[in-house]
XYZ file of C-alpha atoms in Angstrom:
683
model
C 174.801 150.114 -28.533
C 178.275 148.590 -28.379
C 176.866 145.235 -27.281
C 174.379 145.326 -30.147
C 177.256 145.378 -32.626
C 178.723 142.215 -31.052
C 175.568 140.070 -31.006
C 174.863 137.253 -33.441
C 171.747 137.996 -35.476
C 168.958 137.123 -35.652
C 168.473 137.126 -31.891
C 165.646 137.433 -29.390
C 165.219 139.750 -26.429
C 163.336 138.451 -23.406
C 163.113 139.109 -19.655
C 165.397 137.256 -17.269
C 162.298 136.917 -15.106
C 158.785 137.838 -16.184
C 157.440 140.860 -14.355
C 153.880 142.037 -13.901
C 154.543 144.932 -16.279
C 155.760 142.479 -18.955
C 152.633 140.335 -18.573
C 150.211 143.296 -18.520
C 151.325 144.869 -21.773
C 149.688 141.989 -23.725
C 152.481 141.813 -26.270
C 154.851 139.132 -27.509
C 156.579 136.679 -25.192
C 159.942 137.587 -26.723
C 161.022 140.097 -29.350
C 163.039 139.071 -32.381
C 165.625 141.358 -33.970
C 167.344 140.849 -37.327
C 169.942 143.607 -36.985
C 171.377 146.028 -34.399
C 168.838 148.741 -35.236
C 165.872 146.438 -34.588
C 167.529 145.171 -31.422
C 168.008 148.693 -30.027
C 164.445 149.683 -30.916
C 163.143 146.593 -29.073
C 165.443 147.336 -26.149
C 164.065 150.874 -25.865
C 160.564 149.440 -25.652
C 161.182 146.400 -23.450
C 163.527 147.917 -20.882
C 160.575 149.745 -19.302
C 158.930 146.438 -18.351
C 161.753 144.616 -16.545
C 165.045 145.333 -14.811
C 167.058 142.639 -16.606
C 166.854 141.558 -20.244
C 168.488 138.570 -21.929
C 169.698 138.546 -25.511
C 169.692 135.045 -26.984
C 170.736 133.763 -30.392
C 167.818 132.712 -32.575
C 167.903 129.006 -33.448
C 166.475 128.277 -36.889
C 163.570 125.852 -36.991
C 159.796 125.642 -36.925
C 157.575 125.533 -33.839
C 157.723 121.726 -34.054
C 161.505 121.835 -33.430
C 160.882 122.899 -29.801
C 161.159 119.953 -27.391
C 160.606 119.864 -23.647
C 161.072 117.538 -20.738
C 159.071 117.753 -17.496
C 160.519 115.917 -14.522
C 160.235 115.469 -10.764
C 163.013 114.718 -8.257
C 162.283 113.847 -4.619
C 163.926 115.384 -1.570
C 166.943 113.054 -2.006
C 167.396 114.290 -5.607
C 166.218 110.914 -6.843
C 164.473 110.931 -10.218
C 160.792 109.965 -9.886
C 159.208 110.756 -13.284
C 159.974 112.310 -16.669
C 157.863 113.190 -19.674
C 159.136 114.372 -23.066
C 156.962 116.285 -25.528
C 157.254 118.862 -28.264
C 155.317 121.845 -29.548
C 153.476 121.630 -32.846
C 152.205 125.204 -32.875
C 152.357 128.206 -30.593
C 150.676 131.594 -30.321
C 151.958 134.099 -31.177
C 153.843 132.086 -33.840
C 157.588 131.501 -33.505
C 157.972 133.244 -30.148
C 154.862 132.577 -28.101
C 153.216 130.044 -25.804
C 152.376 126.485 -26.780
C 148.854 125.992 -28.105
C 149.268 122.489 -29.593
C 151.767 119.893 -28.420
C 152.295 116.149 -28.549
C 154.280 113.649 -26.566
C 157.247 112.206 -28.396
C 160.563 110.478 -27.836
C 163.760 112.509 -27.849
C 166.598 110.902 -25.922
C 168.907 113.886 -26.421
C 166.490 116.199 -24.622
C 165.873 113.634 -21.874
C 169.597 113.040 -21.250
C 170.445 116.753 -21.205
C 167.594 117.433 -18.752
C 168.805 114.721 -16.359
C 172.396 115.907 -16.690
C 171.415 119.492 -15.884
C 169.273 118.777 -12.820
C 171.247 115.758 -11.649
C 174.460 117.760 -11.693
C 173.168 120.114 -8.989
C 171.240 117.483 -6.970
C 167.999 119.284 -7.672
C 164.735 118.360 -5.929
C 161.223 119.331 -7.046
C 159.511 119.940 -10.374
C 161.790 120.796 -13.272
C 161.378 121.683 -16.922
C 163.799 122.162 -19.800
C 163.030 123.417 -23.301
C 165.443 122.777 -26.162
C 165.327 123.536 -29.867
C 166.735 121.454 -32.684
C 168.599 123.576 -35.229
C 167.187 122.626 -38.626
C 170.542 123.453 -40.282
C 172.841 121.259 -38.155
C 170.539 118.916 -36.238
C 172.078 120.031 -32.913
C 169.925 120.766 -29.872
C 170.284 124.026 -27.932
C 168.951 125.025 -24.528
C 166.187 127.638 -24.758
C 165.142 127.899 -21.127
C 164.673 126.040 -17.872
C 161.891 126.362 -15.280
C 161.972 125.142 -11.700
C 159.561 124.777 -8.816
C 156.269 124.945 -10.750
C 154.198 123.000 -13.274
C 154.250 124.449 -16.787
C 151.198 125.208 -18.877
C 151.524 122.037 -20.925
C 152.422 119.706 -18.057
C 148.884 118.247 -18.099
C 149.918 116.357 -21.223
C 151.886 114.032 -18.950
C 148.732 112.855 -17.134
C 146.952 112.410 -20.475
C 149.890 110.281 -21.619
C 149.721 108.013 -18.561
C 152.473 109.584 -16.385
C 151.104 110.872 -13.035
C 153.649 113.669 -12.797
C 151.874 116.145 -10.509
C 150.128 113.467 -8.464
C 153.518 111.837 -7.865
C 154.814 115.163 -6.528
C 151.790 115.414 -4.218
C 152.156 111.853 -2.937
C 155.862 112.339 -2.325
C 155.229 115.591 -0.440
C 152.589 114.158 1.951
C 154.133 110.691 2.388
C 151.615 108.680 0.349
C 152.706 105.727 -1.788
C 153.774 106.820 -5.248
C 151.383 106.058 -8.139
C 152.199 103.147 -10.382
C 152.124 105.099 -13.651
C 155.486 106.865 -13.746
C 157.038 105.575 -16.970
C 156.369 107.228 -20.316
C 155.052 104.814 -22.948
C 154.905 107.235 -25.918
C 151.253 106.985 -26.932
C 151.315 110.160 -29.042
C 148.737 111.995 -26.926
C 148.228 115.679 -27.689
C 147.500 118.815 -25.670
C 145.563 121.722 -27.161
C 144.413 125.238 -26.344
C 141.529 125.465 -28.816
C 141.192 129.221 -29.310
C 144.898 129.955 -29.548
C 145.548 127.041 -31.865
C 142.818 128.200 -34.236
C 144.538 131.600 -34.333
C 147.933 130.010 -34.939
C 146.633 127.625 -37.619
C 144.936 130.526 -39.397
C 148.205 132.473 -39.342
C 150.122 129.633 -41.013
C 147.298 128.839 -43.454
C 147.252 132.455 -44.677
C 150.986 132.195 -45.411
C 150.668 128.934 -47.301
C 152.565 127.001 -44.604
C 149.629 124.849 -43.482
C 146.956 123.117 -45.549
C 143.515 122.175 -44.254
C 144.387 118.475 -44.410
C 147.602 119.059 -42.453
C 145.660 121.021 -39.856
C 143.064 118.263 -39.528
C 145.752 115.591 -39.130
C 147.445 117.671 -36.434
C 144.229 117.533 -34.381
C 143.639 113.799 -34.745
C 144.233 111.394 -31.883
C 143.810 111.453 -28.097
C 143.870 114.936 -26.662
C 144.041 116.771 -23.379
C 142.467 120.216 -23.413
C 143.909 123.307 -21.806
C 140.497 124.769 -20.952
C 137.678 122.912 -22.641
C 135.577 120.329 -20.822
C 132.004 119.177 -21.443
C 131.505 118.744 -17.709
C 132.710 122.270 -16.907
C 132.637 124.586 -19.949
C 132.929 127.826 -17.974
C 136.727 128.283 -18.190
C 136.564 127.844 -21.968
C 133.650 130.279 -22.342
C 135.304 132.754 -19.976
C 138.414 132.634 -22.163
C 136.297 133.430 -25.236
C 134.666 136.300 -23.378
C 138.048 137.649 -22.292
C 139.341 137.399 -25.860
C 136.313 139.374 -27.050
C 137.082 142.015 -24.425
C 140.669 142.272 -25.629
C 139.429 142.684 -29.192
C 137.151 145.475 -28.020
C 139.842 147.332 -26.088
C 142.363 147.055 -28.911
C 139.898 148.104 -31.566
C 139.209 151.567 -30.142
C 140.707 154.580 -31.808
C 142.289 154.906 -35.235
C 145.820 154.221 -34.210
C 147.395 150.787 -34.907
C 148.898 149.045 -31.944
C 151.884 146.743 -32.637
C 151.697 143.377 -30.914
C 148.173 143.935 -29.597
C 145.233 142.544 -31.560
C 144.400 145.658 -33.513
C 141.975 145.936 -36.374
C 144.124 148.154 -38.564
C 144.995 147.255 -42.149
C 146.370 148.756 -45.329
C 147.877 151.784 -43.579
C 150.920 153.537 -45.009
C 152.905 153.459 -41.799
C 156.161 151.891 -42.846
C 158.653 154.655 -43.631
C 160.591 154.345 -46.867
C 163.581 155.989 -48.428
C 164.831 158.899 -46.339
C 161.585 159.576 -44.533
C 161.702 160.000 -40.738
C 162.254 156.718 -38.955
C 164.615 155.234 -41.566
C 168.221 155.457 -42.557
C 169.286 156.366 -46.075
C 169.432 152.693 -47.020
C 165.844 152.121 -45.883
C 166.641 150.218 -42.651
C 164.794 151.299 -39.513
C 166.629 153.919 -37.493
C 166.634 153.756 -33.728
C 165.979 157.430 -33.036
C 165.423 160.498 -35.187
C 166.476 163.616 -33.305
C 163.656 165.770 -34.662
C 160.584 165.416 -36.891
C 158.400 168.404 -37.762
C 154.765 168.539 -38.803
C 153.294 171.657 -40.355
C 149.507 171.353 -40.217
C 148.548 173.537 -43.194
C 150.627 176.438 -41.892
C 148.273 176.717 -38.901
C 149.785 174.506 -36.198
C 153.410 173.401 -35.949
C 154.290 170.172 -34.126
C 157.813 169.011 -33.355
C 158.773 165.496 -32.217
C 161.997 165.323 -30.187
C 163.953 162.022 -30.056
C 161.202 159.699 -31.322
C 162.075 156.074 -31.966
C 161.002 154.530 -35.266
C 157.861 153.129 -33.596
C 157.094 156.513 -32.002
C 157.413 158.256 -35.362
C 155.130 155.671 -36.971
C 152.560 156.089 -34.184
C 152.367 159.863 -34.684
C 152.264 159.401 -38.468
C 149.155 157.288 -37.918
C 147.577 160.220 -36.058
C 148.634 163.101 -38.308
C 149.146 161.495 -41.701
C 151.664 162.661 -44.343
C 151.936 166.264 -43.135
C 155.627 166.174 -42.240
C 157.393 169.365 -43.220
C 160.298 171.327 -41.694
C 159.132 174.288 -39.626
C 160.545 177.740 -40.321
C 158.934 178.983 -37.101
C 158.808 177.857 -33.501
C 156.462 174.870 -32.993
C 153.161 175.302 -31.178
C 153.319 171.797 -29.725
C 156.473 169.917 -28.731
C 156.243 166.163 -28.140
C 159.368 164.907 -26.372
C 160.053 161.169 -26.127
C 162.118 159.721 -23.286
C 163.067 156.207 -22.277
C 161.784 156.629 -18.723
C 159.676 159.399 -17.218
C 160.190 159.581 -13.437
C 157.122 160.175 -11.273
C 158.470 160.825 -7.737
C 155.858 161.076 -4.981
C 153.066 160.304 -7.459
C 149.504 160.831 -6.225
C 146.695 159.119 -8.111
C 143.483 160.609 -9.458
C 141.027 157.859 -10.265
C 141.963 154.155 -10.564
C 145.586 154.800 -11.546
C 144.539 156.359 -14.869
C 146.038 159.779 -14.142
C 147.922 161.451 -11.335
C 150.274 164.245 -10.379
C 153.534 164.999 -8.674
C 154.898 168.286 -7.401
C 156.350 168.666 -10.880
C 153.385 168.094 -13.180
C 150.278 166.206 -14.326
C 150.572 162.670 -15.751
C 148.354 160.478 -17.906
C 148.966 156.891 -16.785
C 146.843 154.879 -19.226
C 146.240 155.232 -22.954
C 144.036 152.834 -24.985
C 143.949 150.607 -21.867
C 147.737 150.417 -22.072
C 149.999 151.492 -19.236
C 151.534 154.860 -20.080
C 153.634 157.695 -18.670
C 152.742 160.984 -20.346
C 153.292 164.422 -18.844
C 151.022 167.156 -20.222
C 151.567 170.851 -19.445
C 147.927 171.997 -19.483
C 148.908 175.460 -18.300
C 150.856 175.943 -21.553
C 148.117 174.972 -24.030
C 147.500 178.006 -26.204
C 151.139 179.009 -25.911
C 153.938 176.551 -26.698
C 152.725 173.329 -25.128
C 155.040 170.421 -24.301
C 153.996 166.776 -24.030
C 156.576 164.354 -22.625
C 155.993 160.650 -23.427
C 157.724 157.446 -22.554
C 158.672 155.808 -25.826
C 156.647 152.896 -27.188
C 153.052 154.162 -26.966
C 150.448 153.329 -29.604
C 149.575 157.021 -29.912
C 150.214 160.312 -28.147
C 147.260 160.936 -25.811
C 145.260 164.150 -26.410
C 147.476 165.177 -29.333
C 144.552 165.812 -31.706
C 142.526 167.583 -29.013
C 145.426 169.915 -28.201
C 146.054 170.492 -31.925
C 142.382 171.428 -32.373
C 142.487 173.902 -29.488
C 145.734 175.425 -30.723
C 144.148 176.094 -34.130
C 141.892 178.657 -32.432
C 144.901 180.990 -32.237
C 144.848 181.115 -36.052
C 141.104 181.872 -36.213
C 140.280 178.265 -37.154
C 137.805 175.947 -35.497
C 138.107 172.145 -35.572
C 134.780 170.714 -36.716
C 133.835 167.066 -36.288
C 133.179 166.464 -39.982
C 134.258 164.943 -43.283
C 135.027 167.006 -46.370
C 135.673 166.476 -50.070
C 135.824 168.300 -53.382
C 133.433 167.070 -56.063
C 133.544 168.497 -59.590
C 135.025 171.740 -58.332
C 132.639 172.162 -55.391
C 133.848 171.985 -51.798
C 131.503 169.963 -49.578
C 131.514 169.932 -45.769
C 129.563 167.102 -44.109
C 129.003 167.206 -40.373
C 126.827 165.637 -37.705
C 126.895 163.792 -34.400
C 129.247 160.860 -33.950
C 128.193 157.893 -36.168
C 125.682 160.163 -37.913
C 126.726 159.406 -41.510
C 129.685 161.703 -42.257
C 131.942 158.885 -43.399
C 129.126 157.307 -45.426
C 128.691 160.536 -47.404
C 132.447 160.724 -47.971
C 132.567 157.115 -49.209
C 129.500 157.598 -51.418
C 131.209 160.403 -53.325
C 134.584 158.636 -53.280
C 132.976 155.995 -55.495
C 132.366 158.733 -58.076
C 135.734 160.465 -58.190
C 135.561 162.915 -55.278
C 138.833 164.368 -53.973
C 139.547 163.678 -50.326
C 139.965 166.568 -47.882
C 139.474 164.885 -44.521
C 137.407 162.612 -42.319
C 136.933 163.002 -38.550
C 138.337 166.529 -38.015
C 138.223 169.476 -40.413
C 139.900 172.793 -39.599
C 137.555 175.560 -40.774
C 138.779 179.144 -41.188
C 136.768 181.901 -39.507
C 136.103 183.682 -42.807
C 134.484 180.512 -44.159
C 136.776 180.447 -47.195
C 138.978 177.456 -46.400
C 138.786 173.992 -44.906
C 141.757 171.775 -44.102
C 141.896 168.051 -43.414
C 144.061 165.992 -41.047
C 144.269 162.598 -42.802
C 143.654 160.069 -40.052
C 142.863 156.478 -40.966
C 139.242 155.817 -41.963
C 137.296 153.153 -40.094
C 135.394 150.908 -42.510
C 132.720 148.526 -41.267
C 131.972 145.203 -42.869
C 128.971 146.594 -44.756
C 131.064 149.480 -46.107
C 133.395 146.962 -47.726
C 130.526 145.577 -49.804
C 130.597 148.866 -51.733
C 134.405 148.953 -51.964
C 135.422 145.670 -53.634
C 138.941 146.906 -54.428
C 139.578 147.649 -50.752
C 137.805 144.466 -49.623
C 140.143 142.356 -51.750
C 143.092 143.783 -49.824
C 141.659 142.767 -46.451
C 143.450 139.653 -45.244
C 141.864 136.202 -45.122
C 142.137 136.191 -41.326
C 140.028 139.342 -41.036
C 137.451 138.121 -43.549
C 137.194 134.822 -41.690
C 136.792 136.685 -38.394
C 133.979 138.766 -39.897
C 132.183 135.665 -41.176
C 132.600 133.930 -37.822
C 131.115 136.851 -35.876
C 128.264 137.222 -38.369
C 127.518 133.485 -38.171
C 127.581 133.563 -34.366
C 125.251 136.565 -34.390
C 122.763 134.815 -36.679
C 122.876 131.669 -34.552
C 122.208 133.434 -31.244
C 119.359 135.430 -32.819
C 117.773 132.212 -34.058
C 117.723 130.713 -30.549
C 114.444 131.586 -28.768
C 114.489 133.265 -25.358
C 113.178 130.148 -23.688
C 114.928 127.452 -21.731
C 117.803 127.090 -24.202
C 118.208 130.845 -24.462
C 118.759 131.061 -20.696
C 121.576 128.516 -20.598
C 125.031 129.762 -19.645
C 126.693 129.298 -23.090
C 123.924 131.197 -24.919
C 123.804 133.969 -22.296
C 127.596 134.314 -22.496
C 127.532 134.592 -26.286
C 124.737 137.164 -26.168
C 126.580 139.244 -23.591
C 129.702 139.155 -25.759
C 127.927 139.991 -29.030
C 127.981 143.814 -28.653
C 131.749 143.662 -28.187
C 132.124 141.222 -31.074
C 130.000 143.321 -33.438
C 132.261 146.277 -32.738
C 135.125 144.262 -34.234
C 133.536 144.124 -37.687
C 135.745 146.902 -38.987
C 139.161 147.736 -40.329
C 141.065 151.021 -40.312
C 142.291 152.034 -43.744
C 144.545 154.827 -44.924
C 142.534 157.312 -47.009
C 145.065 156.889 -49.840
C 143.871 153.284 -50.184
C 140.294 154.399 -50.825
C 140.848 157.562 -52.848
C 144.024 156.739 -54.781
C 144.689 159.715 -57.037
C 141.838 161.512 -55.307
C 144.018 161.921 -52.238
C 144.873 165.526 -52.996
C 146.000 168.684 -51.222
C 143.716 168.093 -48.200
C 142.226 171.562 -48.677
C 139.086 173.007 -50.178
C 136.623 175.876 -50.103
C 133.450 174.941 -48.164
C 130.563 175.885 -50.459
C 127.934 173.312 -49.506
C 127.140 172.252 -45.938
C 125.302 169.010 -45.092
C 124.094 167.969 -41.646
C 123.735 164.169 -41.515
C 121.085 162.619 -39.246
C 120.144 158.943 -39.174
C 116.484 158.099 -38.578
C 114.275 155.039 -38.259
C 112.596 155.542 -41.649
C 113.913 153.541 -44.607
C 113.957 156.541 -46.974
C 116.440 159.360 -47.536
C 115.034 162.882 -47.077
C 116.904 166.113 -47.832
C 115.691 169.609 -46.998
C 117.258 173.065 -46.697
C 118.859 173.835 -43.353
C 119.798 176.908 -41.398
C 123.618 177.174 -41.227
C 123.541 179.021 -37.880
C 121.274 176.360 -36.397
C 123.729 173.748 -37.656
C 126.562 175.760 -36.058
C 124.806 175.684 -32.690
C 124.209 171.936 -32.987
C 127.815 171.275 -33.935
C 129.118 173.349 -31.050
C 127.563 170.749 -28.771
C 129.229 168.014 -30.850
C 132.622 169.737 -30.561
C 132.314 169.991 -26.790
C 131.244 166.346 -26.598
C 134.301 165.241 -28.559
C 136.504 167.330 -26.227
C 135.258 165.547 -23.093
C 138.395 163.354 -22.727
C 140.606 166.464 -22.760
C 138.295 168.334 -20.381
C 138.262 165.375 -18.001
C 142.038 165.578 -17.721
C 142.011 169.381 -17.567
C 139.580 169.382 -14.620
C 141.742 166.783 -12.891
C 144.734 169.043 -13.557
C 142.896 172.001 -11.980
C 142.103 169.814 -8.975
C 145.769 168.887 -8.623
C 147.017 172.453 -9.161
C 144.300 174.912 -8.046
C 146.385 177.958 -8.953
C 147.151 176.939 -12.553
C 143.934 177.685 -14.452
C 144.276 178.125 -18.214
C 142.081 180.982 -19.468
C 142.618 179.838 -23.066
C 140.974 176.462 -22.331
C 138.312 177.956 -20.059
C 137.123 180.332 -22.784
C 137.739 177.998 -25.756
C 134.051 177.150 -26.268
C 133.223 180.854 -26.651
C 135.992 181.269 -29.241
C 134.846 178.124 -31.049
C 131.227 179.293 -31.196
C 132.242 182.712 -32.541
C 134.485 181.269 -35.271
C 132.001 178.557 -36.224
C 129.099 180.996 -36.614
C 131.201 183.346 -38.744
C 132.527 180.480 -40.859
C 129.124 178.931 -41.604
C 127.074 182.106 -41.944
C 125.459 182.364 -45.364
C 126.472 178.855 -46.465
C 124.147 176.788 -48.632
C 123.055 174.217 -46.081
C 120.956 171.051 -46.061
C 119.823 168.436 -43.591
C 120.029 164.822 -44.757
C 117.972 162.216 -42.929
C 118.848 158.643 -43.797
C 118.514 155.080 -42.503
C 121.421 153.246 -40.936
C 123.043 151.416 -42.531
C 122.395 153.342 -45.722
C 123.023 152.365 -49.334
C 126.009 154.383 -50.498
C 124.615 154.358 -54.034
C 121.264 155.773 -52.883
C 122.982 158.352 -50.684
C 125.079 159.592 -53.601
C 122.074 159.746 -55.931
C 120.131 161.759 -53.357
C 122.874 164.243 -52.477
C 124.450 164.718 -55.914
C 121.928 167.240 -57.313
C 122.376 169.500 -54.302
C 126.151 169.287 -54.532
C 126.213 169.977 -58.265
C 123.408 172.510 -58.710
C 121.919 173.670 -55.417
C 118.426 173.224 -54.085
C 116.613 175.655 -56.437
C 117.774 174.038 -59.648
C 117.376 170.534 -58.191
C 113.814 171.345 -57.169
C 112.941 172.788 -60.565
C 114.273 169.656 -62.283
C 112.570 167.360 -59.794
C 115.861 165.567 -59.081
C 116.971 164.048 -55.822
C 113.688 164.687 -53.983
C 113.151 161.894 -51.533
C 109.887 163.219 -50.127
C 107.263 165.714 -51.279
C 108.167 168.486 -48.835
C 111.387 169.817 -50.330
C 110.067 171.962 -53.161
C 107.389 173.489 -50.954
C 109.892 174.192 -48.179
C 112.279 175.878 -50.590
C 109.541 178.071 -52.115
C 108.354 179.033 -48.650
C 111.909 180.029 -47.687
C 112.248 182.073 -50.887
C 108.995 183.898 -50.208
C 110.106 184.714 -46.683
C 113.416 186.051 -47.956
C 111.627 188.124 -50.570
């Protein structure tokens, strides 16, 4: 903290030597800080990945101000070859890896490189990167590499300098090649996929026009991966990128430097909210943040960094409130969580020590999280290393803890419409969110989506406002939200949709069996799953984002079917309760997987509260839903939100008897007869 006050800002934080942990976390190459608070927050995150960090002053200038010189000296420290080039773009922008470069002449960089290596009689491959300060015109050293070719060194061969072949010939005693002098032909080197990402980034910010982009690609080029004679490395890179998109797109929680499909979320703290100072600048650590989940479950965060607080806010929404009672769940954040004598369960995804059970991966990200399963149902503590995208199992533990207050967590959405509380449930992807969105278009008040806490007396329902996942076809019904989606995301959607149409148009004959087409088809399921964004419910509902509570008066079970029509019929609430009990247990599988592993690690530490939770849940759910006005809605997928609203509205507003008598909302001929039959049976 003292050193942070003495640094010159802006600055960057980077590893003295890249470690495996630094490479695996798929984040930025370096981290930029504009003030001491940002520097300390980055330090807290980065210090887990390497033993030694360097703080370096940021030199002002664009990507194109970064120059490099590759060189080779023989065993007598005699200079054999040099090649000077510069970056044009890099990915990630400003602090990433070169994705487009060109050879150029810069005598300052060349002379400084020779002075550096010549001064120590160096032998072997060498590389120096320097940056020209746009304010003063001076060049500053950024880094040096020794003993290996760099990613862009192939540009030398494309420009006529046999740099690596000269090293080989010198090593084995062959005559040196003739082409060792740089002639400055302006050849370029390009990593196609990364440069498209970088160009799109600058285009969105108005810093690159289409004509400028096209000119930057003109001329002779060497490709990082692409080759007509061997396209597999290029296609494998596309497939890997699709896999990264898939892994980062899971869950509702945004993920920092990773490629995450989360937009329009209210995650940046303002004013005096947790995670900021009074003047609005990010704070390094807040000693304590409390969440009061509708007076049912209290959660306390201990020593979260600003990024930790934002991550939990993405899970729990704006439910921060000081607790006047002891918390039910304590989440403690630490810089490092020691795991002495760790024994693994599974492929290094979870493990245990003599001291406790540890989750080691979260959202395919390396993690260190200690969970006290034996304490769930009492006061449970979760200990996390700082910097995670989300706290693993937090919602599952919250849902179990609610049982102590005679509340069951139901996988559902809920809203209030014209004074009527509506609870919509079903299996995962069954249409709960579609019903919520359909009524949002007509002024419904938001209660929740994903998990609804339902009181055992059936009188109250409470929402936990997680982000809502919207698919590309949802956005067609929400033009106001669609306009806020960035150009990069819209372009990505159009690209995936175009690729999907193209591969479907190719017949399954000889062309369809070629490697490029097979690769695209194998990647399409992962690519289609990227056609979504996660949006804060406030963005959709606006003023309809209310108290997050309601009285459940109407119950709808959503089921998608292969028919193109929408059919609604009365349902049995207890039958729906039994169905949803299976859904609840299915959604709890990740927690139960870890709990069973915990029981394996510690045979004497069973938790009766968890073991009997399904019985408690079934009892509360049956009591809560008994006697409710219930319906089953069968609908196609995807479904028109306008048609869904028109079909469900009469039952929400009036009930089945009045709707049947008016002939409204009947999507098949069976509803009126079914209702009369039920009435006769009741009579």
